[in-house]
Short mmCIF file of C-alpha atoms in Angstrom, two decimals:
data_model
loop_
_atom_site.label_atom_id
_atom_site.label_comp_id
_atom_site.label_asym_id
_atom_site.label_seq_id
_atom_site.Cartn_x
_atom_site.Cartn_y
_atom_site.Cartn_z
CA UNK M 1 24.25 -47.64 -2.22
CA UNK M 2 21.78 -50.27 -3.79
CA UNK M 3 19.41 -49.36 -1.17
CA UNK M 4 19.63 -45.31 -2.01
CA UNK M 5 19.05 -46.24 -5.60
CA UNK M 6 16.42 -47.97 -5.12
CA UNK M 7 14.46 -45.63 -2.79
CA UNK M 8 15.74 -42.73 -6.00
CA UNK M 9 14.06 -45.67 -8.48
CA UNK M 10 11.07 -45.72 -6.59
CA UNK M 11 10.30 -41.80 -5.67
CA UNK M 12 10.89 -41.33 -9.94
CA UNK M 13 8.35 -43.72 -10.48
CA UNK M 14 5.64 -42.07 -7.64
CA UNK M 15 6.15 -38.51 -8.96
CA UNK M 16 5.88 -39.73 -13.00
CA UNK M 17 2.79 -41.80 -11.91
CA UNK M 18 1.76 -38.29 -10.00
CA UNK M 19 2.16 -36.28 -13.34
CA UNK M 20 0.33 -38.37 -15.49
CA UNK M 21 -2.54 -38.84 -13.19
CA UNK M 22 -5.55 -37.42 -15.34
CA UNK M 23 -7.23 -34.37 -14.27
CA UNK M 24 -10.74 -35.26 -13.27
CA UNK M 25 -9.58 -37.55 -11.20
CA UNK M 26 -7.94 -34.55 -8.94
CA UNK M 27 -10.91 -32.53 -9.19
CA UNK M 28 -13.00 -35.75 -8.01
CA UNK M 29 -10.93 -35.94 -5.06
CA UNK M 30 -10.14 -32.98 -4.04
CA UNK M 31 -13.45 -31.83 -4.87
CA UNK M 32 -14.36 -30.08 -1.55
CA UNK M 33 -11.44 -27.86 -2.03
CA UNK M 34 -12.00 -26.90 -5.36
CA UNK M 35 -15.80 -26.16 -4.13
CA UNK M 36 -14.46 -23.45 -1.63
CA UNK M 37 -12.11 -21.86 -4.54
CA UNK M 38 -15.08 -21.02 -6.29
CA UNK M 39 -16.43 -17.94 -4.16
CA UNK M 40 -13.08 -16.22 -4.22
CA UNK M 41 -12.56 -16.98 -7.73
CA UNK M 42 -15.98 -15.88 -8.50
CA UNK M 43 -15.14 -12.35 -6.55
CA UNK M 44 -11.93 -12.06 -8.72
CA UNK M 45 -13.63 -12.64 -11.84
CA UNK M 46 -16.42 -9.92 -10.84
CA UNK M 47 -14.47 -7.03 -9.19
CA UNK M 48 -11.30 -7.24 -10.80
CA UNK M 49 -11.25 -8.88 -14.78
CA UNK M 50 -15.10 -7.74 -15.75
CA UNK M 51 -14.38 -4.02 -15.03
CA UNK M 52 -11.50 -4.01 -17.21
CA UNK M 53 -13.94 -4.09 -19.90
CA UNK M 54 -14.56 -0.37 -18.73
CA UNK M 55 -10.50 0.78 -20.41
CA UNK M 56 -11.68 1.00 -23.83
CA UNK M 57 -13.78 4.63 -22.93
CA UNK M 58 -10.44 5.58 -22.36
CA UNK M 59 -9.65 5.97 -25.78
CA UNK M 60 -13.02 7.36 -26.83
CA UNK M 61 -15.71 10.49 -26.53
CA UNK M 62 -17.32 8.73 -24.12
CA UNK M 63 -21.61 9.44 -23.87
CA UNK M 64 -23.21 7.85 -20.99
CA UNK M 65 -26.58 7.90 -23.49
CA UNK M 66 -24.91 6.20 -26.53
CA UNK M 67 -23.16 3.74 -24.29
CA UNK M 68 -19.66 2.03 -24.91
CA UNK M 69 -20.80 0.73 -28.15
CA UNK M 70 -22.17 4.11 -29.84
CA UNK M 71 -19.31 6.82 -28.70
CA UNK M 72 -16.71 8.24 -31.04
CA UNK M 73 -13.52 6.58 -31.11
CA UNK M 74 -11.15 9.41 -30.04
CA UNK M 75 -7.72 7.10 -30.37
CA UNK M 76 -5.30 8.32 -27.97
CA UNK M 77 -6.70 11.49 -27.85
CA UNK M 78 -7.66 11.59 -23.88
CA UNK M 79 -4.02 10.82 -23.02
CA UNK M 80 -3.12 13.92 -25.36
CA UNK M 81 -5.23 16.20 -23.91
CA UNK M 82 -3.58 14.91 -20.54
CA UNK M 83 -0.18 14.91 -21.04
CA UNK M 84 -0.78 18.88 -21.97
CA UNK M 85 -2.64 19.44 -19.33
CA UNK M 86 -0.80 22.28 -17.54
CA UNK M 87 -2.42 20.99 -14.23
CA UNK M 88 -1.39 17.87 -14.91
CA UNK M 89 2.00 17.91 -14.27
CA UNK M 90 1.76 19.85 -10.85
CA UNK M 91 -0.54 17.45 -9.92
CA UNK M 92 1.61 14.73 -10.44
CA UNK M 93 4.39 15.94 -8.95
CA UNK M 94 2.17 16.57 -5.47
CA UNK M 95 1.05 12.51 -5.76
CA UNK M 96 4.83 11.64 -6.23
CA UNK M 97 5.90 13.75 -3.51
CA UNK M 98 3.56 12.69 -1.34
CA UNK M 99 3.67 8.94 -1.87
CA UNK M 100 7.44 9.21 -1.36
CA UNK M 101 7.33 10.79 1.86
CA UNK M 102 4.83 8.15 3.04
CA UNK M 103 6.38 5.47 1.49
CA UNK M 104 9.95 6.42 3.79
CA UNK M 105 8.10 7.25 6.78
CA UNK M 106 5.83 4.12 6.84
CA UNK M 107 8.65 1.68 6.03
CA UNK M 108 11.29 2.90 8.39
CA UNK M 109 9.36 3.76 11.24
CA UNK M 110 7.72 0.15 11.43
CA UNK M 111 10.81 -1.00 11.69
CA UNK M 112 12.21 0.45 14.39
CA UNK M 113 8.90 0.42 16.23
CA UNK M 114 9.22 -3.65 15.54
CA UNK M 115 12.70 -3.89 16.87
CA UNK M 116 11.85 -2.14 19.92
CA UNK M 117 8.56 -3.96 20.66
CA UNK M 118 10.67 -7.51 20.57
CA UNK M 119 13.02 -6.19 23.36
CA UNK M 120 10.31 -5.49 25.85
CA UNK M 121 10.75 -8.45 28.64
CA UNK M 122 7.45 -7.23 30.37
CA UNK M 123 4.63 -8.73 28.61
CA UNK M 124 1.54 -7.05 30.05
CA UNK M 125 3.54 -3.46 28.97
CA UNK M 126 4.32 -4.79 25.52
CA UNK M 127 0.71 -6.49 24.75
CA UNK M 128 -0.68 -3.00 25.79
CA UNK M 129 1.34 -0.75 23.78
CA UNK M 130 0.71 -2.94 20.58
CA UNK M 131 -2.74 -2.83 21.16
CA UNK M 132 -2.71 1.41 21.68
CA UNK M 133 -0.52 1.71 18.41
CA UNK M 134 -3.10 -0.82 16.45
CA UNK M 135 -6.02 1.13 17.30
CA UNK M 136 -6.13 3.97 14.92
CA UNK M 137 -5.90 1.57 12.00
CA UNK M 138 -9.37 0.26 12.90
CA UNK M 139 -10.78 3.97 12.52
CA UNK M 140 -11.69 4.99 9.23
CA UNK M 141 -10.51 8.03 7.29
CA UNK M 142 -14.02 9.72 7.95
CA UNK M 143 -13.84 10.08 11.72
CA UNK M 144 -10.18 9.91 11.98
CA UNK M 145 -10.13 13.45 9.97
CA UNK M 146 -12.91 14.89 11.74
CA UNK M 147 -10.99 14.31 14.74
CA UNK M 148 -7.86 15.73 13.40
CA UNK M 149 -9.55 18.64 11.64
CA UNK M 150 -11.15 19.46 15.22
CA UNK M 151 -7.97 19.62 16.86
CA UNK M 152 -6.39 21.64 13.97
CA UNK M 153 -9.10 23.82 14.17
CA UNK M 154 -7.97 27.79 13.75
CA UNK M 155 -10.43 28.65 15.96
CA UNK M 156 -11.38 27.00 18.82
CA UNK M 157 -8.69 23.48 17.84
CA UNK M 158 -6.81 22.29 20.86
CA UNK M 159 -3.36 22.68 19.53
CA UNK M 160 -4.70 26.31 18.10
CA UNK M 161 -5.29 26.78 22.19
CA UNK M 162 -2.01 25.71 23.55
CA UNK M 163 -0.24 28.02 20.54
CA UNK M 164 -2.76 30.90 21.90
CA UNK M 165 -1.70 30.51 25.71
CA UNK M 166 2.27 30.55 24.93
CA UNK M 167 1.55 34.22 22.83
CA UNK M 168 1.70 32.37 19.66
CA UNK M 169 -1.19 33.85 16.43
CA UNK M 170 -3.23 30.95 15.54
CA UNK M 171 -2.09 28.73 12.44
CA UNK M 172 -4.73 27.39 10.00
CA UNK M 173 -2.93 23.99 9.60
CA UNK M 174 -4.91 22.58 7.62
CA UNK M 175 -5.22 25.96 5.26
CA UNK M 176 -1.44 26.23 4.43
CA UNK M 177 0.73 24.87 1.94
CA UNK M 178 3.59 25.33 4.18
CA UNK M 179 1.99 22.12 6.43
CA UNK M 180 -0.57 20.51 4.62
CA UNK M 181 1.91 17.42 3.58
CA UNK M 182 3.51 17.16 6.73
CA UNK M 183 0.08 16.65 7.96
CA UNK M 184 -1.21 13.99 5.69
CA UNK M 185 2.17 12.19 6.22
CA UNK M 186 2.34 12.18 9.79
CA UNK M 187 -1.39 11.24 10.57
CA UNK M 188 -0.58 8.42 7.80
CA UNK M 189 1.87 7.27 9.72
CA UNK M 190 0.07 7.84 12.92
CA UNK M 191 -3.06 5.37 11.84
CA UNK M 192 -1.12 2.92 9.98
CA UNK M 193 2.45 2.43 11.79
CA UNK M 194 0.87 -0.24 14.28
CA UNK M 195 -0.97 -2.13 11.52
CA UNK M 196 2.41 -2.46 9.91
CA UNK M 197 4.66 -3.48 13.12
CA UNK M 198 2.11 -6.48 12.86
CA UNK M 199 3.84 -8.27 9.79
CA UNK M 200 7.46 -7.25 11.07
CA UNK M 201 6.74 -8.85 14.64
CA UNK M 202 5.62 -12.37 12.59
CA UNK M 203 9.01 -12.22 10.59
CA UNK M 204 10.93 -11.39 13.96
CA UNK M 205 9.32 -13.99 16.23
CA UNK M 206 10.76 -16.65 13.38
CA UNK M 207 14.25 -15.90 13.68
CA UNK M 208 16.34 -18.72 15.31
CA UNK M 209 17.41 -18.02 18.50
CA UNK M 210 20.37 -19.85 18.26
CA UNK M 211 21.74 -16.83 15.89
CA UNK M 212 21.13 -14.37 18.75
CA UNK M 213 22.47 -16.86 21.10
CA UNK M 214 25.69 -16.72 19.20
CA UNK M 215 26.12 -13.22 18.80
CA UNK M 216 26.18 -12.91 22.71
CA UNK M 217 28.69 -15.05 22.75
CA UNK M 218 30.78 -13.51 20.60
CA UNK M 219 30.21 -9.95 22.50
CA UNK M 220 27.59 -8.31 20.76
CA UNK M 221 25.23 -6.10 22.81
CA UNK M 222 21.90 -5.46 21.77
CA UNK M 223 21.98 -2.50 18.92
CA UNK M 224 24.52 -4.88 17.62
CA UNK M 225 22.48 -8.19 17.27
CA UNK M 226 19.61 -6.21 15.86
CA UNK M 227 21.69 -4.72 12.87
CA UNK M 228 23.59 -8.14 12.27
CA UNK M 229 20.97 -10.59 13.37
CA UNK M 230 16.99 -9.35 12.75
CA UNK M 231 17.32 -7.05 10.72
CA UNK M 232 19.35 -9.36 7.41
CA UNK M 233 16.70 -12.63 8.83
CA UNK M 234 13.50 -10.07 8.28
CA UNK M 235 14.84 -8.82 4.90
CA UNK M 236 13.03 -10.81 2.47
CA UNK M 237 10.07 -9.37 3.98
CA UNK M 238 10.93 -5.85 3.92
CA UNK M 239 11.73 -6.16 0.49
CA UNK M 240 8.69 -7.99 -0.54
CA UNK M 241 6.46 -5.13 1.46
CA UNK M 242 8.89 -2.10 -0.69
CA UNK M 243 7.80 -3.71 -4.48
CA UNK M 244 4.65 -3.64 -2.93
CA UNK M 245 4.43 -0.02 -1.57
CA UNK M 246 6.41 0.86 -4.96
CA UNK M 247 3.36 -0.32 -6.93
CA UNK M 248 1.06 1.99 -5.29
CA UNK M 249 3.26 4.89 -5.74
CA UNK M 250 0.77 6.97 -7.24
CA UNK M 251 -1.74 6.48 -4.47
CA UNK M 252 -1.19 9.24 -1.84
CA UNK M 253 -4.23 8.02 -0.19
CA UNK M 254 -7.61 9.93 -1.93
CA UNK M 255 -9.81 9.15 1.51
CA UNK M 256 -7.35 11.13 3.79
CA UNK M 257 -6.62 13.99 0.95
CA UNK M 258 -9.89 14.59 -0.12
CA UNK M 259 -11.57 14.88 3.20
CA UNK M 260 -8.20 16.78 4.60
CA UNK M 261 -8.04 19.75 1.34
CA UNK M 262 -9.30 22.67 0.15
CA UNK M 263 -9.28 24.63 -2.54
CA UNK M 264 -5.84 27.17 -0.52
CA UNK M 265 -4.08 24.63 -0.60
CA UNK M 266 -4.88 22.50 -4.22
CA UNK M 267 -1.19 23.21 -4.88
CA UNK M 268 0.78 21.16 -2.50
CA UNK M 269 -2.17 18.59 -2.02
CA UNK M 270 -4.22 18.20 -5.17
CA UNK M 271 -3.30 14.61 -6.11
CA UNK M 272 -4.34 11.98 -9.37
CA UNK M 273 -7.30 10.40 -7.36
CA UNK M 274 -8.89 13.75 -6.51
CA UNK M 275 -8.09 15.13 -9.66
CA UNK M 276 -9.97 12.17 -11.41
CA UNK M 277 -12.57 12.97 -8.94
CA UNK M 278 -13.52 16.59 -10.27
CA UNK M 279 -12.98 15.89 -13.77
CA UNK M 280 -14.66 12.52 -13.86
CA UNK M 281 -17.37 12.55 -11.32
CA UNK M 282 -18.37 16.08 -11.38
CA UNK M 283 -17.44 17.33 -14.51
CA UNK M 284 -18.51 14.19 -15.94
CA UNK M 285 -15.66 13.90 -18.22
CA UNK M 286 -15.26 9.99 -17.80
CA UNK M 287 -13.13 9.33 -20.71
CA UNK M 288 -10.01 11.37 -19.65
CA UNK M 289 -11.00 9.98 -16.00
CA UNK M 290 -10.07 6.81 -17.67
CA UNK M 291 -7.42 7.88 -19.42
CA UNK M 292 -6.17 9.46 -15.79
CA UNK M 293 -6.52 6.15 -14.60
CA UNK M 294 -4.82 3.99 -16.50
CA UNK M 295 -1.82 5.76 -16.47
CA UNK M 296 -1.62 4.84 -12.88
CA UNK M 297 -2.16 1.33 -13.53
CA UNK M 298 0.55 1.54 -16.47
CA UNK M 299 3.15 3.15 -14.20
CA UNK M 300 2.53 1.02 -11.01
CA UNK M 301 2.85 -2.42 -13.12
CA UNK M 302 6.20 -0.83 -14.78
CA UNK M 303 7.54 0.12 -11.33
CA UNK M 304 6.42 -3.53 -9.82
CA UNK M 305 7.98 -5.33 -12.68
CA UNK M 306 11.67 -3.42 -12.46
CA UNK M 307 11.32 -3.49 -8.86
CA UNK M 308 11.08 -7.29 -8.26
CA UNK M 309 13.59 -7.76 -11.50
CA UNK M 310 15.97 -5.42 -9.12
CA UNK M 311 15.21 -7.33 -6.42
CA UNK M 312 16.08 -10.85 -7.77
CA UNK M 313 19.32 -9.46 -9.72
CA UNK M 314 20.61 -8.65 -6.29
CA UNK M 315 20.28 -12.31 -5.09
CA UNK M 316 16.91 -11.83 -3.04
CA UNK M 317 13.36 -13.57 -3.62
CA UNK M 318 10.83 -11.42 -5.40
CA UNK M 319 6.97 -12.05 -5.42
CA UNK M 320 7.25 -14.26 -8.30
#
């Protein structure tokens, strides 16, 4: 017992002597680290704080010739105009709708995909299909639509051509509200489903294998140790990746929309990005961009916030 207090005596007296250690004396000698903090920091500061300098248009007239200083001071009057905006409810609605059906295809399909990947026993097979399902992710929006619009094609498109040769009319996919969201979620999922079995196979290959051990022994087959066994282990990670997805709810992806849509179909697919995309860039109307903008940003940090409060309520780790 002596001995224990003692060793308690002496660890108090390390970590107060740890505490009160001044702070130059950490930056002198753990210099070199500090030195390689500084580019990243430096990128932070640059691309991320100094732009939000840029808000404040949002509440004026803004006049690219009188600058930031010189344009009237309009109040809230931007997020007036927007919030009567009879577009701008329909086009909120479409980025909601949209983000949603991503958000439940690309979190339960990685999932699965995951869980099935970590049962192949032949290596060589497994190693290949991961690398076949990461591929698309590595192709950007640009060619991976031209690719897509080429088989959608009405004309000449290959699945156009197999339609034609059963008797079917030709469907201009890509031209119809009735498919234009099932095809920007299912080429979503398409590209990104491999990158996102990457993260699930990490938290897998760290379960104990003791735990599956034991549910064999106790009878379980297979379906059975995933649903009782992986699937509560890899938890904290699919709820950590959901307040994350939750935060960019009002995404919808503007790359794969805006070089997917057209004016037919502006009703199912017009979203926030490529809405502040007419009005801002080629209107020129860069206040109520703004405005546009940080509505988004106000909504995501309100959803991220409840979220991970949600999250922790329910006994779970959230981000912070």
């Amino acid at each position: 017992m002596e001995t224990i207090q003692a060793e308690a005596s002496t660890n108090k007296s390390v970590t107060a002597a740890a505490s009160g250690r001044p702070l130059w004396k950490d930056l002198v000698r753990d210099k070199y680290l500090y030195l390689l903090l500084i580019p990243g920091m430096l990128l932070i500061l640059l691309f991320r704080y100094a732009p939000m300098y840029g808000i404040v248009i949002a509440f004026q007239d803004y006049n690219i010739f009188k600058g930031v200083g010189g344009s009237e001071w309009v109040g809230v009057g931007q997020f007036t105009r927007l919030f009567g905006s009879p577009d701008f409810y329909e086009i909120l609605r479409n980025t909601v709708l949209i983000s949603v059906y991503k958000l439940a295809a690309s979190f339960t399909i990685p999932i699965v995909l995951s869980l099935l990947l970590n049962e192949l026993k032949n290596l060589v097979f497994k190693r290949f299909t991961q690398s076949v399902i990461y591929l698309p992710h590595f192709i950007s929006w640009v060619i991976f639509s031209g690719i897509l619009i080429s088989f959608l094609n009405p004309v000449d498109g290959l699945i156009n051509t197999i339609i034609t040769r059963f008797g079917g009319a030709p469907i201009d996919f890509l031209g119809s509200s009735d498919y234009f969201r099932s095809i920007l979620v299912v080429s979503d999922v398409y590209k990104e489903v491999g990158w996102g079995t990457i993260i699930y196979l990490a938290a897998i290959a760290g379960v104990n294998a003791d735990l599956y051990e034991a549910a064999r022994i106790d009878g379980a087959h297979k379906g059975q140790q995933m649903w009782h066994v992986t699937l509560p282990a890899i938890r904290p990670v699919i709820l950590i990746l959901v307040i994350l997805s939750l935060a960019n709810i009002l995404e919808a992806g503007f790359q794969q929309v805006f070089l997917l849509y057209s004016p037919l179909v502006y009703d199912v697919g017009d979203i926030l990005d490529t809405y502040v995309y007419r009005v801002g860039i080629q209107e020129a109307n860069y206040s109520y961009a703004t405005a546009v903008g940080l509505f988004k940003s106000l909504v995501a940090m309100v959803l991220i916030v409840t979220v991970n409060k949600l999250v922790k309520l329910s006994g779970q780790d959230g981000l912070w």
